[in-house]
mmCIF file of N, CA and C in Angstrom:
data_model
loop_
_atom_site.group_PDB
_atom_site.id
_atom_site.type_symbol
_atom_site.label_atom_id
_atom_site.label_comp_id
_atom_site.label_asym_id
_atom_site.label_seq_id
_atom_site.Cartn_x
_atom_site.Cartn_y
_atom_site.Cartn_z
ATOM 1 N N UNK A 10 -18.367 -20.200 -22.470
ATOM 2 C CA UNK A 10 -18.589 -18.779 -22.375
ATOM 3 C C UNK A 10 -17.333 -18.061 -22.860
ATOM 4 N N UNK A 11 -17.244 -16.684 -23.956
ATOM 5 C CA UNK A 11 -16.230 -16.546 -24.217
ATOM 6 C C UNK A 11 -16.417 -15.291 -23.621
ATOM 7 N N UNK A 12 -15.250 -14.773 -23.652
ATOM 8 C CA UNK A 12 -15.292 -13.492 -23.245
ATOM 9 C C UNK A 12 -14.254 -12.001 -24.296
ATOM 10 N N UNK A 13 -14.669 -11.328 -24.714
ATOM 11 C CA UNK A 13 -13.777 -10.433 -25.919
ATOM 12 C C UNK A 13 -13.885 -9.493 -25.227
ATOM 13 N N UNK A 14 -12.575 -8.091 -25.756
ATOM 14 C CA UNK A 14 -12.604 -7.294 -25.461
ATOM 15 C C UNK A 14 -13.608 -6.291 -25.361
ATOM 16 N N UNK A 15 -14.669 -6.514 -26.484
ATOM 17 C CA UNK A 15 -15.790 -5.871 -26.376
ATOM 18 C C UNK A 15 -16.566 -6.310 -25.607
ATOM 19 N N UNK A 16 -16.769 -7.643 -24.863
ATOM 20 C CA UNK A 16 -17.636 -7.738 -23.720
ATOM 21 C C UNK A 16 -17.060 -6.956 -22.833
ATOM 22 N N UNK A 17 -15.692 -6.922 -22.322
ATOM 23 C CA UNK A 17 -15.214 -6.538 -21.200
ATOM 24 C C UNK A 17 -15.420 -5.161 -21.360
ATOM 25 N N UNK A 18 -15.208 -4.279 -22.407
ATOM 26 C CA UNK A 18 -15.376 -2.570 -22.503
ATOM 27 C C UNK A 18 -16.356 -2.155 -22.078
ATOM 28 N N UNK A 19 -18.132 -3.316 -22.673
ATOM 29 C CA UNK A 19 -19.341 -3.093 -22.740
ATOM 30 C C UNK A 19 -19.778 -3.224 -21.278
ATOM 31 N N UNK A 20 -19.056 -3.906 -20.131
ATOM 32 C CA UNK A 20 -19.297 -4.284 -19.251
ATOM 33 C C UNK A 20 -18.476 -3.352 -18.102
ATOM 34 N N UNK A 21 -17.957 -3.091 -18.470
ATOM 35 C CA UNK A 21 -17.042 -1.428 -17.359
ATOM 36 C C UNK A 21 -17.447 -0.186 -17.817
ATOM 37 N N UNK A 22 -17.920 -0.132 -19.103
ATOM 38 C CA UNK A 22 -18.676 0.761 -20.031
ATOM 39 C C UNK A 22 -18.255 2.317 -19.150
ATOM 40 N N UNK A 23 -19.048 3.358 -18.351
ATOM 41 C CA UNK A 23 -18.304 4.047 -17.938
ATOM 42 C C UNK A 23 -17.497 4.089 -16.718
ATOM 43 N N UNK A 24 -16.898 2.781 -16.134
ATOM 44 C CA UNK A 24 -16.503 2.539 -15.158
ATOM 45 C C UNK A 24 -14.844 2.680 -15.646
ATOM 46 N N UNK A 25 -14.538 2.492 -16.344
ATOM 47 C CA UNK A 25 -13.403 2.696 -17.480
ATOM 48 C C UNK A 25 -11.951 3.383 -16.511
ATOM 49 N N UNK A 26 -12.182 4.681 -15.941
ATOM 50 C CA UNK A 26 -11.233 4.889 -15.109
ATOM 51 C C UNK A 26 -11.034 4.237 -13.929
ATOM 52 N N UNK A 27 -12.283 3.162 -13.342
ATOM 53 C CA UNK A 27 -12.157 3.127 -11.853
ATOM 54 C C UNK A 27 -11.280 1.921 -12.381
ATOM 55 N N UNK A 28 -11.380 1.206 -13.166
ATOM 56 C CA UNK A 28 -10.544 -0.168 -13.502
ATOM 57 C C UNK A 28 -8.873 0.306 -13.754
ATOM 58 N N UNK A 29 -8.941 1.335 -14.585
ATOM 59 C CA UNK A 29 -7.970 1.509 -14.654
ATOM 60 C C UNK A 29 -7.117 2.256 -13.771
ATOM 61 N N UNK A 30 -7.587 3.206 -12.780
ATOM 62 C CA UNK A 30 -6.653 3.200 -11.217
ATOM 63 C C UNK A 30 -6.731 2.065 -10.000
ATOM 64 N N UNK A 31 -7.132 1.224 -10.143
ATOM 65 C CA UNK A 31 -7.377 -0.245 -9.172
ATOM 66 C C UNK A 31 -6.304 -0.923 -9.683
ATOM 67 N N UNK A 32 -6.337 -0.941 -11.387
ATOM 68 C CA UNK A 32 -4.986 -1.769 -11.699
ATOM 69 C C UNK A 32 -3.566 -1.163 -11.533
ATOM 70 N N UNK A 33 -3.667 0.409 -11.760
ATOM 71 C CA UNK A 33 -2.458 0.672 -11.316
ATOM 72 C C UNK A 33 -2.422 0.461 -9.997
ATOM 73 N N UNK A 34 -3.114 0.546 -9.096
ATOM 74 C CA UNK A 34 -2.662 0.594 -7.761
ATOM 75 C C UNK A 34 -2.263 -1.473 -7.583
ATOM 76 N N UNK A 35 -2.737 -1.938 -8.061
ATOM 77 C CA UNK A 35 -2.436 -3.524 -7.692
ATOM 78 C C UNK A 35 -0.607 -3.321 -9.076
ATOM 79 N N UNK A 36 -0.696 -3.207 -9.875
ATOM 80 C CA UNK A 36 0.833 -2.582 -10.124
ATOM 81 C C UNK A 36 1.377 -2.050 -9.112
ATOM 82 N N UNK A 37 1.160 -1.013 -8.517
ATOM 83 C CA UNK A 37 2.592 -0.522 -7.567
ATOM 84 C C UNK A 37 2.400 -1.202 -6.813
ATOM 85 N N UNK A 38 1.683 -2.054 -5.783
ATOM 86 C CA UNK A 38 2.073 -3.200 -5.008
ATOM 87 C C UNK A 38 2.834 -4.597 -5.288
ATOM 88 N N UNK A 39 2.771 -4.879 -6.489
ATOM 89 C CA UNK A 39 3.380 -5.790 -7.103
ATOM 90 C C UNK A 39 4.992 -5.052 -7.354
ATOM 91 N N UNK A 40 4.821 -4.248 -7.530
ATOM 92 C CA UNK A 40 6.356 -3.597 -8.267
ATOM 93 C C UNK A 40 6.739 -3.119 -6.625
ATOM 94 N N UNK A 41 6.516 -2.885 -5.247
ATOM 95 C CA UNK A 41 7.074 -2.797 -4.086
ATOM 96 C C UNK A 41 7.098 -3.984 -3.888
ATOM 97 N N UNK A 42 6.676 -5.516 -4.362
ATOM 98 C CA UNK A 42 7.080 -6.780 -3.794
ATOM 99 C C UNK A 42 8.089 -6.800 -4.377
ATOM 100 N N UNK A 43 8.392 -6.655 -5.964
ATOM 101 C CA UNK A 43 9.271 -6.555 -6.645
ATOM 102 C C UNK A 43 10.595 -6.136 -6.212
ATOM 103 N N UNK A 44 10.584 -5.081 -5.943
ATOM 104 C CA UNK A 44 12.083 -3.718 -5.764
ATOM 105 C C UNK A 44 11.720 -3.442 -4.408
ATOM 106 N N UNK A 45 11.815 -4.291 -3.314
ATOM 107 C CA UNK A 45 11.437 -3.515 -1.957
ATOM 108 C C UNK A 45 12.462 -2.468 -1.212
ATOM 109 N N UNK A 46 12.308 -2.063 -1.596
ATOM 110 C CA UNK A 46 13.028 -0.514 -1.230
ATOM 111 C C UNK A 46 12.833 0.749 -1.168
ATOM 112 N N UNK A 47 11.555 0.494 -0.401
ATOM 113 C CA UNK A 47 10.769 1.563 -0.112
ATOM 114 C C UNK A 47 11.284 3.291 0.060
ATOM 115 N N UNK A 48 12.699 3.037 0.057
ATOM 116 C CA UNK A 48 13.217 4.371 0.339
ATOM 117 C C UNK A 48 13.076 5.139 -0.789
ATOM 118 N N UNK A 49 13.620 4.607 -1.928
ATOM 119 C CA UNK A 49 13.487 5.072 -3.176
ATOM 120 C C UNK A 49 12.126 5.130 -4.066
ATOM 121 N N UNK A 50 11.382 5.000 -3.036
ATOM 122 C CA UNK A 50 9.723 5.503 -3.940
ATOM 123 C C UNK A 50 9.171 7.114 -2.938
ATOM 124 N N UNK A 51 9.799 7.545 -3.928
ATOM 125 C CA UNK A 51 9.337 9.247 -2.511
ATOM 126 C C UNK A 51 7.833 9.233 -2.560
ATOM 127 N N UNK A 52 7.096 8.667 -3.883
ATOM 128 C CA UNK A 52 6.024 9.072 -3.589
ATOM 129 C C UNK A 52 5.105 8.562 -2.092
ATOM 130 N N UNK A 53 6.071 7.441 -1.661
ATOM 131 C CA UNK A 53 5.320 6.621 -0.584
ATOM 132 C C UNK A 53 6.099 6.681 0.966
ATOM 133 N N UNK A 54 6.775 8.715 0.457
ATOM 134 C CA UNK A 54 7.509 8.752 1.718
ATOM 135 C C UNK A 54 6.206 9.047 3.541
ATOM 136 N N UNK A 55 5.335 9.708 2.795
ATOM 137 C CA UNK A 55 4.231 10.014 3.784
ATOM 138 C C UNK A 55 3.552 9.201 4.293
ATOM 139 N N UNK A 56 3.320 7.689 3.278
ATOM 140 C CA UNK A 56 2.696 6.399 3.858
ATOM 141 C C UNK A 56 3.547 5.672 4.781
ATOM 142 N N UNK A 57 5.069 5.995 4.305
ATOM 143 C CA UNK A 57 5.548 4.895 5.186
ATOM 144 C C UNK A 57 5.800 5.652 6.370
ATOM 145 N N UNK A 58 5.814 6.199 6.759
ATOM 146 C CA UNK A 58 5.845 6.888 8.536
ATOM 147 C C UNK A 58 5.121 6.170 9.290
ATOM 148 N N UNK A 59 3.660 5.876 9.022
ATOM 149 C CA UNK A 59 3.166 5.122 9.600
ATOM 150 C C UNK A 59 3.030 3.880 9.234
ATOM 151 N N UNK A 60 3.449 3.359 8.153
ATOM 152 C CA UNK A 60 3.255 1.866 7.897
ATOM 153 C C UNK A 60 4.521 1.146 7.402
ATOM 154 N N UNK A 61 4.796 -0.244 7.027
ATOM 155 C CA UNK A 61 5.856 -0.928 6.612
ATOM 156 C C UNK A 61 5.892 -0.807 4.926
ATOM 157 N N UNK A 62 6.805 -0.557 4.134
ATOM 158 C CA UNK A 62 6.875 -0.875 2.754
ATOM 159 C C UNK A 62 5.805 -2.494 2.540
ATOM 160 N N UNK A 63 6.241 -3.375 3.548
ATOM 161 C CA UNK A 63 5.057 -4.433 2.866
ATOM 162 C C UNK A 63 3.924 -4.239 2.706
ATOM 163 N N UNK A 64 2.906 -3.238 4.037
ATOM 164 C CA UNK A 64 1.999 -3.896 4.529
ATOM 165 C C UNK A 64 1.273 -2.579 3.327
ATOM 166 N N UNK A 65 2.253 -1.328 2.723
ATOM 167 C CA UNK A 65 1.534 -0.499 1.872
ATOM 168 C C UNK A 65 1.856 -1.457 0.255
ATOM 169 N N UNK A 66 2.122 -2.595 0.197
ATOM 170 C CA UNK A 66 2.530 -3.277 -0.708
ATOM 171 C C UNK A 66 1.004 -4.223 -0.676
ATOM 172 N N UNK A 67 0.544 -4.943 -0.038
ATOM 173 C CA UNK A 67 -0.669 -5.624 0.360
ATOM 174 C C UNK A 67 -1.566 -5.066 0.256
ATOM 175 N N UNK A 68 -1.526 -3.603 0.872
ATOM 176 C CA UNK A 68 -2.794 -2.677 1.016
ATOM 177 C C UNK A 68 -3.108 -2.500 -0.572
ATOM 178 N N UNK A 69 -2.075 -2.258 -1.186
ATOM 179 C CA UNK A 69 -1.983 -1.788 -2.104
ATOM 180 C C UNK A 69 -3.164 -2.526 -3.367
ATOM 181 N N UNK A 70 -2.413 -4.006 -2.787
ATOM 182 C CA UNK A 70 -2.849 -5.222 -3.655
ATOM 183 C C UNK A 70 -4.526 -5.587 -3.644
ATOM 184 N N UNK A 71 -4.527 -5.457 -2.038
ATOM 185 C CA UNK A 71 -5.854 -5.790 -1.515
ATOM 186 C C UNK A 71 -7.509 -4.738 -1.862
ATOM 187 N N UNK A 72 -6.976 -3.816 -2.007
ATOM 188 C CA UNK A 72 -7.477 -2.191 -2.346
ATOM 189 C C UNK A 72 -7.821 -2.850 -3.982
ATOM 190 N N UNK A 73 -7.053 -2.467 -4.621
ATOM 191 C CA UNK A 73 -7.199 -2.917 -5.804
ATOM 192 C C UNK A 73 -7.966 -3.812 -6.381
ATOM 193 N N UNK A 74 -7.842 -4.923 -6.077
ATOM 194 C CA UNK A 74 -8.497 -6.362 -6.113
ATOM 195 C C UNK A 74 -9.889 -6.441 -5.600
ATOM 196 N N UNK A 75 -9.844 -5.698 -4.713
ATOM 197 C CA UNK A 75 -11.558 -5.522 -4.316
ATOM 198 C C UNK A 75 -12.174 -4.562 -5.009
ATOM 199 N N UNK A 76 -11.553 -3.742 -5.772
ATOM 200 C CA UNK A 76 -12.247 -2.764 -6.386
ATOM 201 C C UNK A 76 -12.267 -3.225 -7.509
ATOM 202 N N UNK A 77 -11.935 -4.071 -7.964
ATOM 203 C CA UNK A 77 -11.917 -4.900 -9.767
ATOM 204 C C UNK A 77 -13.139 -5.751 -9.017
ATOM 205 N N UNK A 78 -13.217 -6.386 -8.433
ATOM 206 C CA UNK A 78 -13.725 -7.465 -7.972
ATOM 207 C C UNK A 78 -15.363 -6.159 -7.324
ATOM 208 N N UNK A 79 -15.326 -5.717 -7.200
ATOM 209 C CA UNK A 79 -16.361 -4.872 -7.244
ATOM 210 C C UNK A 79 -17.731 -4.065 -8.148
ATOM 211 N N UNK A 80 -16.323 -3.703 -9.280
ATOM 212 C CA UNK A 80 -16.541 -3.336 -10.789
ATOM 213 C C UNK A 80 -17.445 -4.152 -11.328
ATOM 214 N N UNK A 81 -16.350 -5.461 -11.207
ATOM 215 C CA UNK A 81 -17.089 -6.691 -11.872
ATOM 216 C C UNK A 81 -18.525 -6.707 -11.250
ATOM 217 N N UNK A 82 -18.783 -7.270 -10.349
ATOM 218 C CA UNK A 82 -19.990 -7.518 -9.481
ATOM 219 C C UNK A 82 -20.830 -6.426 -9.613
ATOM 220 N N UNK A 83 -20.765 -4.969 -9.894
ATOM 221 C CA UNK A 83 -21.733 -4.437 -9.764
ATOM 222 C C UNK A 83 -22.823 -4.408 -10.159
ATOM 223 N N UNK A 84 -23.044 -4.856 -11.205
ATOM 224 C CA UNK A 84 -24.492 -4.642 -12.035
ATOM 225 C C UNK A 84 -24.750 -6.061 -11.079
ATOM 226 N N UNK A 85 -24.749 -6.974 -10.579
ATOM 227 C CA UNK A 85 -24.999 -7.747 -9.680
ATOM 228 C C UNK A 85 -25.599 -7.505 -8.030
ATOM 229 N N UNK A 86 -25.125 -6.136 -8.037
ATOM 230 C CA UNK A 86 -25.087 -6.139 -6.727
ATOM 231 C C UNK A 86 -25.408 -4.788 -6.526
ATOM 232 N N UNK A 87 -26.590 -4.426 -6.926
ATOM 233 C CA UNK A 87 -27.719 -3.132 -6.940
ATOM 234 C C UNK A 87 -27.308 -2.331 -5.968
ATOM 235 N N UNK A 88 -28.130 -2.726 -4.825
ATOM 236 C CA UNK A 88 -27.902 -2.203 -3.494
ATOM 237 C C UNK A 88 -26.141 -1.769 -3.181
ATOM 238 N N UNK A 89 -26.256 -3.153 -2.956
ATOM 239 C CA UNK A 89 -24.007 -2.925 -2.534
ATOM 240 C C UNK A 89 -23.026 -2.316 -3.241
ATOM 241 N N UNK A 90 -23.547 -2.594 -4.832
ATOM 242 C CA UNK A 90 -22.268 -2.323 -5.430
ATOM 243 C C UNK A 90 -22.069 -0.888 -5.643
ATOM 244 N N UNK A 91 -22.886 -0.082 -6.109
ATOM 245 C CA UNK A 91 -22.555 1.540 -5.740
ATOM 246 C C UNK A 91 -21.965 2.271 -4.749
ATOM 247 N N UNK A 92 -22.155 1.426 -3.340
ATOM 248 C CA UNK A 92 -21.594 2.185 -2.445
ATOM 249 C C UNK A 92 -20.048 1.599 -2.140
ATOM 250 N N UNK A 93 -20.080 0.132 -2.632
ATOM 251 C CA UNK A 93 -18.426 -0.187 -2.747
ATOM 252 C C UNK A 93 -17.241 0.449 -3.165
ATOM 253 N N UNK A 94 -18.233 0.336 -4.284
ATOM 254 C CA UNK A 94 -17.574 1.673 -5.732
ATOM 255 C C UNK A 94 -17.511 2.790 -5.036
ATOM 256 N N UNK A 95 -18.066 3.625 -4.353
ATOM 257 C CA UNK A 95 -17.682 4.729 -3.998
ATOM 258 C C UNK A 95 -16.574 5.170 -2.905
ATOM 259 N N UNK A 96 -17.079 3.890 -2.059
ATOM 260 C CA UNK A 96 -15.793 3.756 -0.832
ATOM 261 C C UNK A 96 -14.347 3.151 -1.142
ATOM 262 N N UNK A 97 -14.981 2.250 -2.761
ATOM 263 C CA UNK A 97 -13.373 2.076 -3.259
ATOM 264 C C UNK A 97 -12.181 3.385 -3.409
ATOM 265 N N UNK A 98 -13.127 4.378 -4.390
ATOM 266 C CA UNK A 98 -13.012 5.405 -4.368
ATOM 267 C C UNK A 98 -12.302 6.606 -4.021
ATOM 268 N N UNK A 99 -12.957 6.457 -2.958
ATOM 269 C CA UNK A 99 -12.853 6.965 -1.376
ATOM 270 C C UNK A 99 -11.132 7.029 -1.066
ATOM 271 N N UNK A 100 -11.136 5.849 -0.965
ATOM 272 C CA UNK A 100 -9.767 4.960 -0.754
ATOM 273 C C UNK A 100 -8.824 5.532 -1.302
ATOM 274 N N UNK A 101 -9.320 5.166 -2.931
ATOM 275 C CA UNK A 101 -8.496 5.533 -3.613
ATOM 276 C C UNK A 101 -7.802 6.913 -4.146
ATOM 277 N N UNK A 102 -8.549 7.890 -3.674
ATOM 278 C CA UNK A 102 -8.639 9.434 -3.518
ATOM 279 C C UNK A 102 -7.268 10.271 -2.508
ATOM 280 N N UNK A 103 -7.548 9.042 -1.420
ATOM 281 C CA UNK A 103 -6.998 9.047 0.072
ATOM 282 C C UNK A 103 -5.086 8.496 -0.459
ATOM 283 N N UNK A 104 -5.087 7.302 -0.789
ATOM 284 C CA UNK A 104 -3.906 7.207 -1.475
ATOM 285 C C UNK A 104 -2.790 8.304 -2.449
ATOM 286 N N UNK A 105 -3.742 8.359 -3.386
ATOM 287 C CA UNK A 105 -3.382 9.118 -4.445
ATOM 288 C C UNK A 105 -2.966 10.665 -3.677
ATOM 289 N N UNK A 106 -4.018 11.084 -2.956
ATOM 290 C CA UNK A 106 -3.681 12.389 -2.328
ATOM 291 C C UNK A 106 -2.307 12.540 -2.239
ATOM 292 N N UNK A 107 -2.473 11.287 -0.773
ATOM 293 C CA UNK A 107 -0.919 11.323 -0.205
ATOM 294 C C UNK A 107 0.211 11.195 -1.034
ATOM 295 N N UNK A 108 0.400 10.235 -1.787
ATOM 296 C CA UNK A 108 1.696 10.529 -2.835
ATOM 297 C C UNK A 108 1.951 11.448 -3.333
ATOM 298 N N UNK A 109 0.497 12.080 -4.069
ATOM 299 C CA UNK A 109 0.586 13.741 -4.408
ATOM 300 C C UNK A 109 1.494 14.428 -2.976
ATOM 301 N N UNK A 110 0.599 14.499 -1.765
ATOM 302 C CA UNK A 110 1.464 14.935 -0.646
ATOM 303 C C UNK A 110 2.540 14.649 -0.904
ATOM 304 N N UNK A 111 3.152 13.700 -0.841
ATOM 305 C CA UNK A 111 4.574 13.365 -0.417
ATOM 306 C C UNK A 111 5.691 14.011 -1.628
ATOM 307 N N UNK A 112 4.709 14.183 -2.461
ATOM 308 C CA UNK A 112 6.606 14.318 -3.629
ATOM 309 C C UNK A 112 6.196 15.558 -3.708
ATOM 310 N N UNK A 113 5.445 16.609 -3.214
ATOM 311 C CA UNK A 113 4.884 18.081 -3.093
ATOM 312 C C UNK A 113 5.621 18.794 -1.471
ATOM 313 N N UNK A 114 4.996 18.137 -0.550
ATOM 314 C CA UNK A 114 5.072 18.846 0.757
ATOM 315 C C UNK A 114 5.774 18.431 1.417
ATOM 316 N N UNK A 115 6.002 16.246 1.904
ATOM 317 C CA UNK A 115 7.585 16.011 2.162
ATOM 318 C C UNK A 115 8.742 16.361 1.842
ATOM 319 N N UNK A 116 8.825 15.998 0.301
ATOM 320 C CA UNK A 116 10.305 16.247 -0.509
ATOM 321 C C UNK A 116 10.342 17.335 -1.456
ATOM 322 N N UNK A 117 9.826 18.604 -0.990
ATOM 323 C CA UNK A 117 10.016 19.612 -2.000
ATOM 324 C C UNK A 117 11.278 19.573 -2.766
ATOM 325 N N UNK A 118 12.459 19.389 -2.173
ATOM 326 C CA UNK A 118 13.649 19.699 -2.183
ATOM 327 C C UNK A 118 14.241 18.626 -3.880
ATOM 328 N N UNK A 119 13.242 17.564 -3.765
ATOM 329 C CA UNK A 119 13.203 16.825 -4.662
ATOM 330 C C UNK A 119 12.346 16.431 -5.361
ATOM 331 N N UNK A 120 11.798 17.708 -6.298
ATOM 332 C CA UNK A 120 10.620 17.617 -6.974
ATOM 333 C C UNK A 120 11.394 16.956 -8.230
ATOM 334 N N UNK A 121 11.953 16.085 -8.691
ATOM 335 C CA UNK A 121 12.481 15.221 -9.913
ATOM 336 C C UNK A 121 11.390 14.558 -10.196
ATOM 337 N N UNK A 122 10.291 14.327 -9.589
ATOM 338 C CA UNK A 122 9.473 13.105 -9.879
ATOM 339 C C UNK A 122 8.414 13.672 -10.671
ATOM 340 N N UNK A 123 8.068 12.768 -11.863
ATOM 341 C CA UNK A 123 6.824 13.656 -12.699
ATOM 342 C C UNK A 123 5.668 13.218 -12.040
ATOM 343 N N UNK A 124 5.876 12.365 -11.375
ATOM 344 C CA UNK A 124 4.576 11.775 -11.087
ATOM 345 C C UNK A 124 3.574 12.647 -9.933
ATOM 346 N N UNK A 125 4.423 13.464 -9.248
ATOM 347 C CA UNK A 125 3.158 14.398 -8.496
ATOM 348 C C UNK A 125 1.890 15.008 -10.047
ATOM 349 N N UNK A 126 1.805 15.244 -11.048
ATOM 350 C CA UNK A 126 0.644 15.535 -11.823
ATOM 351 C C UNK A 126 -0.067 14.516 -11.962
ATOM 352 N N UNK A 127 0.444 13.307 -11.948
ATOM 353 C CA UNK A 127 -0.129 12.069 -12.153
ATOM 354 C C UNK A 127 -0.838 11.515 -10.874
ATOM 355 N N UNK A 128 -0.413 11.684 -9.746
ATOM 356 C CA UNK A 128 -0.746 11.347 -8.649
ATOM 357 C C UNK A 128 -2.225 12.564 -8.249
ATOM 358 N N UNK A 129 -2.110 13.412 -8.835
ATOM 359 C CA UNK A 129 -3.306 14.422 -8.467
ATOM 360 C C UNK A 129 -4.517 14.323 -9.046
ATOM 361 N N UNK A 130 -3.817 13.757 -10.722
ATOM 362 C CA UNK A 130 -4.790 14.247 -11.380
ATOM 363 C C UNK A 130 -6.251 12.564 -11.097
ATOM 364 N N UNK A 131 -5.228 11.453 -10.792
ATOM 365 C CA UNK A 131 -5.767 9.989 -9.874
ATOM 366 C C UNK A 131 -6.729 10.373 -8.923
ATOM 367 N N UNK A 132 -6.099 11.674 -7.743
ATOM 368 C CA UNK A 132 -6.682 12.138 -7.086
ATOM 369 C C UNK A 132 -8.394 12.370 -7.421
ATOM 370 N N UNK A 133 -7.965 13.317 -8.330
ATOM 371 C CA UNK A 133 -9.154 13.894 -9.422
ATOM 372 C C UNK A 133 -10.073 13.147 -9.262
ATOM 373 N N UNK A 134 -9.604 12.084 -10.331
ATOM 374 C CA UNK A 134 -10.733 10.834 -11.245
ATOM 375 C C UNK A 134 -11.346 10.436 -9.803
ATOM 376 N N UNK A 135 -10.686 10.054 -8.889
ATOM 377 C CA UNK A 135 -11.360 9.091 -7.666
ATOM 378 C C UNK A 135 -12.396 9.966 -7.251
ATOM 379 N N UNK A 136 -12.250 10.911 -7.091
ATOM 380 C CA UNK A 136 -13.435 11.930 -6.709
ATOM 381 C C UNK A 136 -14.719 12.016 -7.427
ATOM 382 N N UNK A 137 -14.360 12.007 -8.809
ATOM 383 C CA UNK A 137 -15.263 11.827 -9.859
ATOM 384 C C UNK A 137 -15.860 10.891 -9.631
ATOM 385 N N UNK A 138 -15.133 9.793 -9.503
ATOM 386 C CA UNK A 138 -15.927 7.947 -9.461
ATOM 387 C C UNK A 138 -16.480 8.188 -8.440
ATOM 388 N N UNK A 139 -16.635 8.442 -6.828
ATOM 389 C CA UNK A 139 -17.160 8.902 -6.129
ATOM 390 C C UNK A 139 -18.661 9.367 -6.146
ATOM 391 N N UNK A 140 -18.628 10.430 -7.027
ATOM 392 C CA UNK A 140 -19.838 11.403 -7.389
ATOM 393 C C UNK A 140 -20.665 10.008 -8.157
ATOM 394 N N UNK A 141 -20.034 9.678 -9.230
ATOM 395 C CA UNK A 141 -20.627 8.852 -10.223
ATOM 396 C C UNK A 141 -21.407 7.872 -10.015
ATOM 397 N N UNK A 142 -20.503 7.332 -8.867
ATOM 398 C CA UNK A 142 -21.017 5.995 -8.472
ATOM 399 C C UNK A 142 -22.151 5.827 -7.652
ATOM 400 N N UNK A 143 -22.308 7.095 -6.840
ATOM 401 C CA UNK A 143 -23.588 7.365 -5.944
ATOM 402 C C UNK A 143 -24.896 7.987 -6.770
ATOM 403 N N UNK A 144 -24.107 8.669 -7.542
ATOM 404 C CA UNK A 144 -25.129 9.229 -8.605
ATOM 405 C C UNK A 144 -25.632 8.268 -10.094
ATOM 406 N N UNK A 145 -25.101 7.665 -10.238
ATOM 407 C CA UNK A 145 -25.898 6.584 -11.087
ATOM 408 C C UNK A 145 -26.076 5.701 -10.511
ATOM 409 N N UNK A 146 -26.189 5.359 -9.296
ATOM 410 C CA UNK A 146 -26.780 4.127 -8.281
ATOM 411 C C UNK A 146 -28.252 3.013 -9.039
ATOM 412 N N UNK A 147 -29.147 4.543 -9.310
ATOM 413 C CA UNK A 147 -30.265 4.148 -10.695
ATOM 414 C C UNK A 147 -29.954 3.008 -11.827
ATOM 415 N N UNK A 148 -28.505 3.037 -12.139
ATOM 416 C CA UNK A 148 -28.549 2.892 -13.332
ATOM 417 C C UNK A 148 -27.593 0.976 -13.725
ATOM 418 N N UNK A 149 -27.339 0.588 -12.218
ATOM 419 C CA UNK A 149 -27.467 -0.916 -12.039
ATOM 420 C C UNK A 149 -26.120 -1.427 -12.803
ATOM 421 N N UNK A 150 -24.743 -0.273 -12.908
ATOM 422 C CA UNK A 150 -24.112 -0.891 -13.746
ATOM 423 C C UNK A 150 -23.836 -0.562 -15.174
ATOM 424 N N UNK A 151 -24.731 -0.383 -15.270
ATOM 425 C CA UNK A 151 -25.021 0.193 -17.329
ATOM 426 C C UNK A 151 -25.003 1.513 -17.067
ATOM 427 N N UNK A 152 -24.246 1.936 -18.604
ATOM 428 C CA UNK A 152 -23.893 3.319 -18.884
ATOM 429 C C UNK A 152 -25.312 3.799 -19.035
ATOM 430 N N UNK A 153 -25.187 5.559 -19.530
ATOM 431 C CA UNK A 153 -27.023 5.650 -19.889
ATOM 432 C C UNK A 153 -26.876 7.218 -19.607
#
C-alpha cells in the first residue's frame, strides 16, 4: 500500500486546518520536553497556575495525537468521528484562547510576543472546525 501526498491531501481534504493545529499543538509539547522552562513561554503563563510545565507538555502531546488519530479515522467512524472532531476542537479553542489570554491579559506589560494574533486567530479556526464538523456529520469524511 503506498501512500503520496495526494492521498494524504485527498483524505483530510477539508479537514486541512484541524491537522494542521493538532500538529502544532503536538510541536509545542515536544519543544516544552525540549527547553523545559516553562517560565519563558508567556504564552503558557495562564496554564501553568494550575498545572506543571510537564503535564501541559503531555496534554499537549496527547490532545494532538488523538485529534490526528481522529482525522484519520473519521470517514471510518460515521457516528463517532464528527463528534470527536468537534470536541477535539473544543479543546483546542480552549487552549489557544488561553495563550491568547495569557500574552494579552496576564503579561500586558510584555506584549513582545507576536504570537497573541496567532494564538487567536487558532482560536478562530477551532471554532470553525467545530461548526464544520457537526455540520458535515452527513458527509462521512469527504469534502462536498
Amino acid at each position: 500500500m503506498t501512500c503520496s501526498l495526494r492521498d494524504i491531501l485527498r483524505h483530510f481534504d477539508n479537514r486541512i486546518s484541524e491537522v494542521a493545529t493538532a500538529s502544532i499543538m503536538i510541536g509545542i509539547g515536544l519543544q516544552i520536553i525540549a527547553a523545559p522552562v516553562p517560565g519563558d513561554y508567556r504564552a503558557l503563563d495562564d496554564l501553568l497556575r494550575c498545572m506543571s510545565g510537564d503535564f501541559i507538555a503531555a496534554f499537549f502531546i496527547a490532545v494532538g495525537a488523538i485529534r490526528v488519530a481522529a482525522l484519520i479515522a473519521n470517514g471510518h467512524w460515521r457516528t463517532v468521528g464528527p463528534w470527536m472532531r468537534s470536541a477535539g476542537a473544543a479543546i483546542g479553542a480552549l487552549i489557544w484562547s488561553q495563550m491568547f489570554l495569557s500574552l494579552i491579559v496576564v503579561s500586558p506589560d510584555d506584549l513582545t510576543s507576536l504570537g497573541a494574533p496567532v494564538y487567536f486567530v487558532f482560536t478562530w479556526i477551532e471554532l470553525i472546525s467545530i461548526y464544520r464538523a457537526l455540520a458535515m456529520r452527513g458527509h462521512h469524511g469527504r469534502g462536498g
